[in-house]
Tab-separated table of C-alpha atoms in Angstrom:
chain	number	residue	atom	x	y	z
A	1324	MET	CA	-3.965	12.238	-36.081
A	1325	SER	CA	-6.692	10.508	-38.389
A	1326	LEU	CA	-8.325	7.226	-36.828
A	1327	SER	CA	-7.685	5.706	-40.662
A	1328	ASN	CA	-4.253	6.128	-39.673
A	1329	ILE	CA	-4.774	4.937	-36.333
A	1330	PHE	CA	-7.156	2.045	-38.029
A	1331	PRO	CA	-5.948	1.720	-41.908
A	1332	SER	CA	-8.620	-1.259	-41.559
A	1333	LYS	CA	-12.037	-1.596	-39.577
A	1334	THR	CA	-11.996	-4.504	-40.919
A	1335	ILE	CA	-8.461	-5.896	-39.056
A	1336	ALA	CA	-9.422	-3.688	-36.147
A	1337	ILE	CA	-12.487	-5.186	-34.869
A	1338	TYR	CA	-11.066	-9.292	-35.816
A	1339	MET	CA	-8.078	-8.337	-33.607
A	1340	ALA	CA	-10.108	-6.548	-31.115
A	1341	LYS	CA	-12.576	-9.518	-30.967
A	1342	MET	CA	-10.275	-12.174	-30.382
A	1343	PHE	CA	-8.795	-10.108	-27.736
A	1344	LEU	CA	-12.253	-9.959	-25.446
A	1345	ILE	CA	-13.437	-13.679	-26.132
A	1346	ARG	CA	-9.640	-14.717	-25.523
A	1347	THR	CA	-9.712	-12.483	-22.415
A	1348	PHE	CA	-13.134	-13.544	-20.874
A	1349	ALA	CA	-12.674	-16.923	-21.373
A	1350	ILE	CA	-9.631	-16.922	-19.718
A	1351	LEU	CA	-11.205	-14.996	-17.123
A	1352	PHE	CA	-14.246	-17.494	-16.781
A	1353	ALA	CA	-11.937	-20.453	-16.369
A	1354	VAL	CA	-9.387	-19.542	-13.845
A	1355	ALA	CA	-12.467	-17.311	-12.103
A	1356	LEU	CA	-13.934	-21.128	-11.821
A	1357	VAL	CA	-11.557	-22.880	-10.771
A	1358	LEU	CA	-10.168	-20.401	-7.517
A	1359	GLN	CA	-14.064	-20.112	-6.622
A	1360	THR	CA	-13.892	-24.212	-6.287
A	1361	LEU	CA	-11.073	-24.169	-4.361
A	1362	ASP	CA	-12.300	-21.442	-2.220
A	1363	VAL	CA	-15.434	-23.033	-1.430
A	1364	LEU	CA	-14.096	-26.661	-0.512
A	1365	SER	CA	-11.757	-24.610	1.628
A	1366	GLU	CA	-14.165	-22.622	3.435
A	1367	SER	CA	-17.748	-24.576	2.877
A	1368	GLY	CA	-16.989	-26.308	6.627
A	1369	ALA	CA	-16.463	-22.971	8.580
A	1370	VAL	CA	-19.679	-21.819	6.270
A	1371	LEU	CA	-22.052	-25.157	7.518
A	1372	ALA	CA	-20.276	-25.528	11.371
A	1373	ALA	CA	-23.010	-22.554	12.035
A	1374	PRO	CA	-25.787	-23.530	13.356
A	1375	GLY	CA	-28.984	-23.750	10.414
A	1376	ASN	CA	-26.705	-23.043	7.428
A	1377	GLY	CA	-26.848	-25.165	4.479
A	1378	GLN	CA	-26.580	-24.869	0.698
A	1379	ALA	CA	-28.071	-21.523	0.170
A	1380	GLN	CA	-25.992	-20.391	2.121
A	1381	VAL	CA	-22.723	-21.754	0.441
A	1382	TRP	CA	-24.185	-19.981	-2.234
A	1383	ARG	CA	-24.573	-17.186	-0.785
A	1384	TYR	CA	-20.815	-17.337	0.192
A	1385	VAL	CA	-20.528	-18.278	-3.847
A	1386	SER	CA	-22.458	-14.675	-4.725
A	1387	LEU	CA	-20.083	-12.759	-2.183
A	1388	ARG	CA	-16.767	-14.087	-2.996
A	1389	ALA	CA	-16.963	-14.356	-6.774
A	1390	PRO	CA	-16.740	-10.170	-7.375
A	1391	GLN	CA	-13.636	-10.416	-5.111
A	1392	ILE	CA	-12.006	-13.042	-7.173
A	1393	ILE	CA	-13.152	-11.323	-11.178
A	1394	SER	CA	-12.135	-8.473	-9.594
A	1395	PHE	CA	-8.363	-9.907	-8.648
A	1396	LEU	CA	-8.314	-11.619	-12.022
A	1397	LEU	CA	-9.276	-9.298	-14.630
A	1398	PRO	CA	-5.624	-7.299	-15.033
A	1399	PHE	CA	-3.991	-11.063	-15.457
A	1400	SER	CA	-6.745	-12.117	-17.845
A	1401	VAL	CA	-5.871	-8.691	-20.090
A	1402	LEU	CA	-2.632	-9.675	-19.970
A	1403	LEU	CA	-3.189	-13.524	-20.580
A	1404	GLY	CA	-5.557	-12.631	-23.325
A	1405	THR	CA	-2.947	-10.343	-25.025
A	1406	ILE	CA	-0.336	-12.413	-25.084
A	1407	LEU	CA	-2.323	-15.373	-26.583
A	1408	THR	CA	-3.862	-13.488	-29.187
A	1409	PHE	CA	-0.739	-11.853	-29.838
A	1410	PHE	CA	0.965	-15.473	-29.758
A	1411	THR	CA	-1.940	-17.099	-32.183
A	1412	MET	CA	-1.187	-14.882	-34.933
A	1413	ASN	CA	1.924	-14.384	-35.029
A	1414	GLN	CA	1.797	-18.693	-35.134
A	1415	ASN	CA	-0.288	-17.624	-38.512
A	1416	SER	CA	1.573	-15.473	-39.938
A	1417	GLU	CA	-0.852	-12.789	-39.582
A	1418	VAL	CA	1.590	-10.088	-37.974
A	1419	ILE	CA	3.570	-10.749	-40.967
A	1420	ALA	CA	1.095	-9.742	-42.882
A	1421	LEU	CA	0.120	-6.756	-41.391
A	1422	LYS	CA	3.425	-5.242	-41.176
A	1423	ALA	CA	4.119	-5.997	-44.434
A	1424	ALA	CA	1.268	-3.851	-45.342
A	1425	GLY	CA	2.617	-1.100	-44.044
A	1426	MET	CA	0.744	-0.971	-40.476
A	1427	SER	CA	3.233	0.369	-37.488
A	1428	ALA	CA	3.662	-1.495	-34.046
A	1429	HIS	CA	1.613	0.890	-32.536
A	1430	GLN	CA	-1.111	0.301	-35.239
A	1431	VAL	CA	-0.840	-3.152	-34.829
A	1432	LEU	CA	-1.162	-2.478	-30.776
A	1433	ALA	CA	-4.096	0.167	-31.466
A	1434	PRO	CA	-7.121	-2.334	-31.629
A	1435	LEU	CA	-6.028	-3.805	-28.509
A	1436	LEU	CA	-5.554	-0.390	-26.916
A	1437	ILE	CA	-9.056	0.570	-28.071
A	1438	ALA	CA	-10.760	-2.729	-26.712
A	1439	SER	CA	-8.637	-2.866	-23.445
A	1440	ALA	CA	-9.471	0.495	-23.070
A	1441	GLY	CA	-13.544	-0.533	-22.790
A	1442	VAL	CA	-12.483	-3.729	-20.187
A	1443	ALA	CA	-10.841	-0.321	-17.943
A	1444	VAL	CA	-14.083	1.016	-17.691
A	1445	VAL	CA	-16.420	-2.340	-17.160
A	1446	SER	CA	-13.821	-3.043	-14.765
A	1447	PHE	CA	-13.968	0.410	-12.865
A	1448	VAL	CA	-17.890	0.273	-13.127
A	1449	PHE	CA	-17.680	-3.195	-11.266
A	1450	ASN	CA	-14.986	-2.311	-8.942
A	1451	ASP	CA	-17.182	0.609	-7.538
A	1452	ARG	CA	-20.738	-0.795	-7.686
A	1453	ILE	CA	-20.258	-4.733	-7.072
A	1454	VAL	CA	-17.117	-5.454	-5.379
A	1455	PRO	CA	-17.362	-3.291	-2.510
A	1456	ARG	CA	-21.234	-4.052	-1.636
A	1457	ALA	CA	-19.848	-7.831	-1.637
A	1458	SER	CA	-17.134	-7.738	0.397
A	1459	ALA	CA	-18.552	-5.089	2.729
A	1460	THR	CA	-21.099	-8.000	3.189
A	1461	LEU	CA	-18.737	-10.891	3.097
A	1462	SER	CA	-16.504	-9.192	6.266
A	1463	ALA	CA	-19.089	-8.783	8.258
A	1464	TRP	CA	-21.107	-12.132	7.697
A	1465	GLN	CA	-17.128	-13.549	8.682
A	1466	LYS	CA	-17.069	-11.678	11.634
A	1467	VAL	CA	-19.987	-13.240	13.313
A	1468	GLN	CA	-18.829	-16.675	11.838
A	1469	TYR	CA	-21.353	-16.986	9.202
A	1470	GLY	CA	-24.828	-16.783	11.819
A	1471	PRO	CA	-27.601	-14.468	11.383
A	1472	LEU	CA	-26.007	-11.218	10.561
A	1473	PRO	CA	-27.414	-8.557	12.948
A	1474	ILE	CA	-28.806	-5.511	12.056
A	1475	ASP	CA	-27.114	-2.487	11.909
A	1476	SER	CA	-28.346	0.139	13.845
A	1477	GLY	CA	-24.962	2.917	13.536
A	1478	ASP	CA	-24.201	2.544	16.724
A	1479	ARG	CA	-20.287	2.434	17.272
A	1480	SER	CA	-18.567	0.739	20.241
A	1481	ASN	CA	-15.262	1.008	21.841
A	1482	VAL	CA	-13.831	4.090	20.459
A	1483	TRP	CA	-10.430	5.351	21.388
A	1484	VAL	CA	-9.905	9.442	20.566
A	1485	ARG	CA	-7.034	11.472	21.180
A	1486	ASP	CA	-7.798	14.474	22.875
A	1487	GLY	CA	-3.967	16.245	23.133
A	1488	ASP	CA	-2.004	14.635	25.193
A	1489	ASP	CA	-5.333	12.867	27.234
A	1490	LEU	CA	-7.038	9.950	25.571
A	1491	ILE	CA	-10.884	9.189	25.755
A	1492	SER	CA	-12.676	5.507	25.778
A	1493	VAL	CA	-16.441	5.376	25.018
A	1494	ASP	CA	-18.135	2.280	24.741
A	1495	LEU	CA	-20.859	2.850	23.099
A	1496	ILE	CA	-21.899	5.615	20.732
A	1497	GLN	CA	-25.088	6.368	19.968
A	1498	GLY	CA	-26.925	9.280	17.285
A	1499	ARG	CA	-24.675	11.392	15.573
A	1500	GLY	CA	-23.916	14.980	15.439
A	1501	ALA	CA	-25.377	17.432	18.581
A	1502	ARG	CA	-27.771	14.429	19.595
A	1503	THR	CA	-24.486	12.010	19.712
A	1504	GLN	CA	-24.624	10.740	22.844
A	1505	LEU	CA	-22.671	8.437	24.898
A	1506	GLY	CA	-22.041	5.365	26.913
A	1507	GLY	CA	-19.406	3.992	29.569
A	1508	VAL	CA	-16.883	7.159	29.033
A	1509	THR	CA	-13.283	7.032	30.307
A	1510	LEU	CA	-10.816	9.897	30.320
A	1511	TYR	CA	-6.938	8.839	30.917
A	1512	ASP	CA	-5.432	12.681	31.931
A	1513	ARG	CA	-2.159	12.187	30.671
A	1514	THR	CA	1.195	15.248	31.223
A	1515	GLY	CA	4.112	14.522	29.089
A	1516	GLY	CA	3.166	10.721	28.216
A	1517	SER	CA	2.613	10.050	32.499
A	1518	LEU	CA	-1.130	9.167	34.194
A	1519	VAL	CA	-2.132	11.484	36.619
A	1520	ALA	CA	-5.680	10.448	36.810
A	1521	ILE	CA	-8.768	8.043	35.540
A	1522	VAL	CA	-12.266	10.285	34.890
A	1523	ARG	CA	-15.110	7.684	34.543
A	1524	ALA	CA	-18.611	8.358	33.914
A	1525	PRO	CA	-21.332	6.347	32.969
A	1526	ARG	CA	-22.670	9.092	30.011
A	1527	GLY	CA	-22.039	11.813	28.394
A	1528	GLN	CA	-23.616	14.594	25.994
A	1529	ARG	CA	-22.399	16.884	23.754
A	1530	ASP	CA	-22.276	20.193	25.226
A	1531	GLY	CA	-20.427	23.823	23.348
A	1532	ASP	CA	-16.919	22.543	22.015
A	1533	GLY	CA	-16.810	19.887	24.443
A	1534	TRP	CA	-18.661	16.774	26.728
A	1535	ARG	CA	-20.868	17.152	29.427
A	1536	ILE	CA	-19.971	13.712	31.325
A	1537	GLY	CA	-21.312	12.274	34.285
A	1538	PRO	CA	-21.701	11.266	37.866
A	1539	ALA	CA	-18.006	11.316	37.032
A	1540	THR	CA	-15.255	9.621	39.535
A	1541	ARG	CA	-12.165	10.860	39.266
A	1542	PHE	CA	-9.053	8.874	40.191
A	1543	GLN	CA	-5.319	10.039	41.187
A	1544	VAL	CA	-2.704	7.989	39.732
A	1545	ALA	CA	0.029	9.525	42.615
A	1546	SER	CA	-2.391	10.023	45.728
A	1547	GLY	CA	-4.829	7.612	44.964
A	1548	LYS	CA	-8.083	9.484	45.812
A	1549	VAL	CA	-10.805	9.589	44.756
A	1550	THR	CA	-13.407	12.937	44.118
A	1551	THR	CA	-17.058	11.709	42.562
A	1552	PHE	CA	-18.213	14.857	40.572
A	1553	PRO	CA	-22.140	15.438	39.373
A	1554	SER	CA	-20.914	16.290	35.992
A	1555	LEU	CA	-17.553	17.203	34.144
A	1556	ILE	CA	-16.884	19.151	30.968
A	1557	VAL	CA	-13.931	17.299	29.249
A	1558	GLY	CA	-12.764	16.703	25.047
A	1559	ARG	CA	-12.925	20.415	24.435
A	1560	GLY	CA	-12.420	20.483	20.503
A	1561	VAL	CA	-13.240	16.519	20.400
A	1562	THR	CA	-15.725	17.311	17.693
A	1563	PRO	CA	-19.051	14.515	17.111
A	1564	GLU	CA	-17.408	13.576	13.823
A	1565	GLN	CA	-14.368	12.358	15.788
A	1566	LEU	CA	-16.318	9.784	17.581
A	1567	THR	CA	-18.764	8.860	15.555
A	1568	LEU	CA	-16.434	7.820	12.723
A	1569	ALA	CA	-15.695	3.798	12.326
A	1570	SER	CA	-13.009	2.094	11.260
A	1571	VAL	CA	-12.631	3.175	7.522
A	1572	SER	CA	-12.251	0.050	4.932
A	1573	ALA	CA	-10.932	1.265	1.529
A	1574	ASP	CA	-11.591	-2.247	0.270
A	1575	ASN	CA	-15.784	-1.974	1.338
A	1576	MET	CA	-16.243	1.432	-0.242
A	1577	SER	CA	-17.120	2.992	-3.203
A	1578	PHE	CA	-15.149	5.758	-5.001
A	1579	ASP	CA	-18.026	9.055	-3.897
A	1580	ALA	CA	-18.084	7.043	-0.385
A	1581	LEU	CA	-14.357	6.699	0.259
A	1582	SER	CA	-13.833	9.777	-0.665
A	1583	SER	CA	-16.280	11.631	1.524
A	1584	ALA	CA	-15.011	9.359	4.737
A	1585	ILE	CA	-10.956	10.875	3.895
A	1586	ASP	CA	-12.267	14.321	3.941
A	1587	ASP	CA	-14.678	13.922	7.095
A	1588	LEU	CA	-11.333	11.428	8.915
A	1589	ARG	CA	-9.377	14.670	7.481
A	1590	GLU	CA	-12.033	17.251	9.495
A	1591	ALA	CA	-11.167	14.900	12.476
A	1592	GLY	CA	-8.002	15.242	12.298
A	1593	ARG	CA	-7.021	11.609	11.659
A	1594	PRO	CA	-4.184	10.525	9.337
A	1595	THR	CA	-5.878	9.596	5.875
A	1596	THR	CA	-2.475	9.046	3.894
A	1597	SER	CA	-2.964	5.213	3.571
A	1598	LEU	CA	-6.409	6.153	2.475
A	1599	GLU	CA	-6.029	8.609	0.143
A	1600	GLY	CA	-3.176	5.929	-1.483
A	1601	SER	CA	-5.931	3.684	-2.051
A	1602	LEU	CA	-8.491	6.520	-3.035
A	1603	TRP	CA	-6.179	6.790	-6.376
A	1604	HIS	CA	-5.630	2.863	-6.646
A	1605	LYS	CA	-9.340	2.851	-7.374
A	1606	LEU	CA	-8.457	4.708	-10.755
A	1607	SER	CA	-5.189	3.320	-11.514
A	1608	ALA	CA	-5.973	-0.201	-10.941
A	1609	PRO	CA	-8.303	-0.471	-13.395
A	1610	MET	CA	-6.207	1.800	-16.045
A	1611	SER	CA	-3.677	-1.017	-15.429
A	1612	ALA	CA	-5.915	-2.915	-18.005
A	1613	MET	CA	-4.535	-0.800	-21.165
A	1614	LEU	CA	-1.265	-1.040	-20.067
A	1615	MET	CA	-1.334	-5.379	-20.118
A	1616	PRO	CA	-1.402	-4.805	-24.621
A	1617	LEU	CA	2.106	-2.766	-24.632
A	1618	LEU	CA	3.396	-5.255	-22.168
A	1619	GLY	CA	2.164	-8.318	-23.645
A	1620	ALA	CA	3.660	-6.952	-27.261
A	1621	VAL	CA	6.961	-8.335	-27.260
A	1622	ALA	CA	5.136	-11.854	-28.091
A	1623	ALA	CA	3.737	-10.475	-31.238
A	1624	PHE	CA	6.517	-9.213	-32.401
A	1625	GLY	CA	10.095	-10.554	-34.077
A	1626	ILE	CA	8.800	-14.092	-33.136
A	1627	ALA	CA	9.018	-15.753	-36.759
A	1628	ARG	CA	12.562	-14.450	-37.589
A	1629	SER	CA	14.035	-15.711	-34.507
A	1630	GLY	CA	12.479	-18.863	-34.382
A	1631	LYS	CA	11.439	-18.593	-30.098
A	1632	LEU	CA	8.262	-18.198	-29.918
A	1633	PHE	CA	7.915	-19.214	-26.617
A	1634	VAL	CA	10.599	-17.544	-25.087
A	1635	ARG	CA	9.294	-13.734	-26.345
A	1636	ALA	CA	5.802	-14.876	-25.217
A	1637	VAL	CA	7.546	-16.244	-21.188
A	1638	ILE	CA	9.275	-12.227	-21.429
A	1639	GLY	CA	6.089	-10.774	-22.260
A	1640	MET	CA	4.003	-12.993	-18.913
A	1641	ALA	CA	7.340	-11.764	-17.147
A	1642	LEU	CA	6.660	-7.919	-18.219
A	1643	GLY	CA	3.087	-7.791	-16.794
A	1644	PHE	CA	4.161	-9.778	-13.710
A	1645	ALA	CA	6.953	-7.254	-12.923
A	1646	TYR	CA	4.426	-5.243	-12.964
A	1647	PHE	CA	1.878	-6.331	-10.432
A	1648	VAL	CA	4.980	-7.382	-8.172
A	1649	ALA	CA	5.312	-3.274	-8.841
A	1650	ASP	CA	2.282	-2.053	-8.456
A	1651	ASN	CA	1.965	-3.859	-4.972
A	1652	PHE	CA	5.009	-2.610	-3.604
A	1653	SER	CA	4.376	0.598	-4.340
A	1654	MET	CA	1.145	0.549	-2.138
A	1655	ALA	CA	3.153	-1.292	0.460
A	1656	MET	CA	5.042	1.688	0.637
A	1657	GLY	CA	2.443	4.560	0.353
A	1658	ASP	CA	0.674	2.538	3.015
A	1659	LEU	CA	4.090	2.720	5.474
A	1660	GLY	CA	4.427	6.757	4.304
A	1661	ALA	CA	7.677	6.377	2.332
A	1662	TYR	CA	5.610	6.956	-1.075
A	1663	PRO	CA	3.252	10.009	-1.041
A	1664	PRO	CA	-0.496	8.794	-2.185
A	1665	PHE	CA	-0.443	9.841	-5.778
A	1666	LEU	CA	3.115	8.670	-6.858
A	1667	ALA	CA	2.505	5.369	-4.930
A	1668	ALA	CA	-0.862	4.177	-7.070
A	1669	TRP	CA	0.291	6.102	-10.291
A	1670	ALA	CA	4.143	5.614	-10.560
A	1671	PRO	CA	4.156	1.797	-11.347
A	1672	ILE	CA	2.251	2.398	-14.314
A	1673	LEU	CA	4.255	5.291	-15.653
A	1674	LEU	CA	7.208	2.956	-15.159
A	1675	PHE	CA	6.063	0.325	-16.816
A	1676	LEU	CA	4.239	2.401	-19.821
A	1677	LEU	CA	7.494	3.617	-20.171
A	1678	ILE	CA	9.554	0.577	-20.305
A	1679	GLY	CA	6.985	-0.871	-22.648
A	1680	GLU	CA	7.062	2.014	-24.986
A	1681	ALA	CA	11.360	1.274	-24.689
A	1682	VAL	CA	10.757	-2.504	-25.464
A	1683	LEU	CA	8.699	-1.863	-28.521
A	1684	PHE	CA	10.473	1.088	-29.901
A	1685	ARG	CA	13.973	-1.206	-29.536
A	1686	THR	CA	12.690	-3.982	-31.238
A	1687	GLU	CA	9.674	-2.602	-33.447
A	1688	GLU	CA	9.535	1.227	-34.556
C-alpha cells in the first residue's frame, strides 16, 4: 500500500496531525500545572520543615516531581487530545466531508496514528532518560526528609541472603567482587526450618567459593553452649553479587540499567519476575499513545447522523480509561506471578487494539 493510499491529501494529514498535537500538549500542560500546584501545596510544608530549606528547595522539589507528573499524564492527554480533535472536526462537519470525499475510517485516523507514534517515541525517551534520574533523586531526598543528601559511597547496609536453609545477615558491605569486605556478619544455621545455631563475627572477606569470617562465636540453641573460633568459612556458593546487589526499583532505572540489573539478579538467584514485567512495561507504556486515537475514534464517526455527540465522546473516554484500568490490573497480576511478565505488559494493548478495531469496523467499515 502506497503513502497516497494512506494519506490521500498531504494538506489534510498535516492539518489533522497539527490539531491533534496542539490539543494534546495543551491539555498536558494545563492538567500538569494544576496537579503540580496541588502537589506542591501538600508537600511544601515537609520540604520547608527541614532545617536550612527555603524557596530554592521548593523549586528543586518541583523540578524533581514534574517529570513524574508529566509521565503519568501523557497517555491521558493523548486520549483527551484525540477526543477533542474529533469532537471539533465533527462539530464542523469536517469528518463528513472527508468521508464524502471517499476516505475510509482508517484513512481519517492515519494522521493521528502517525502523530501518536511520534508522541510514543518522545514518551519513551523522556521516561527512559529524565524520569528515572528525577525519581531516584527524589526518593533519596525523601528518605532523609528533604535534608542534605548524603554522598553515595556505594556501601550497602542491612543485607540479607539465603544460603539453602541458612540465612546470612550483614550489617555493612564495602567494595565489590573479590575485594568485598563484610562487617557485622550473622549466620542463622537452620535445619529443616528449625534454628540450630547462631554464628556471629565482626568482619569477613572472600575466601575461595565462600566467606572467611572471624573471630567468630557460635551459639548452640539447644544446649546454650557458646564456642569461639579464630575464623570460619561460611556461605559457600554465595557470590559477591548476591551481597552487593541493592534493592532494585524499576521506576528509578532506565531500560538498559534495569535490564542489566535483572541479569545480575538472575545470576545471583534472586526472583526477577516482577522486574521483568516492569522492563516490558517500559516499552508497552509509551506504545499506549498509539492506541488512544483508535479508542477515541468512536467520537469521530456517526455523530452527525445520530446527534449524540457528547455521548459518543464519553464512550471514547470510557474506552480509554478502561484500558488504563486493565493495564494496572494486568501489571498487578504480573507482580503477583499470576501472569507471565510479557503477557502482563502487552496483553492490555493487544486486547484494546482488537476492541478498538472491532468497534471501528462495526460502526464505520
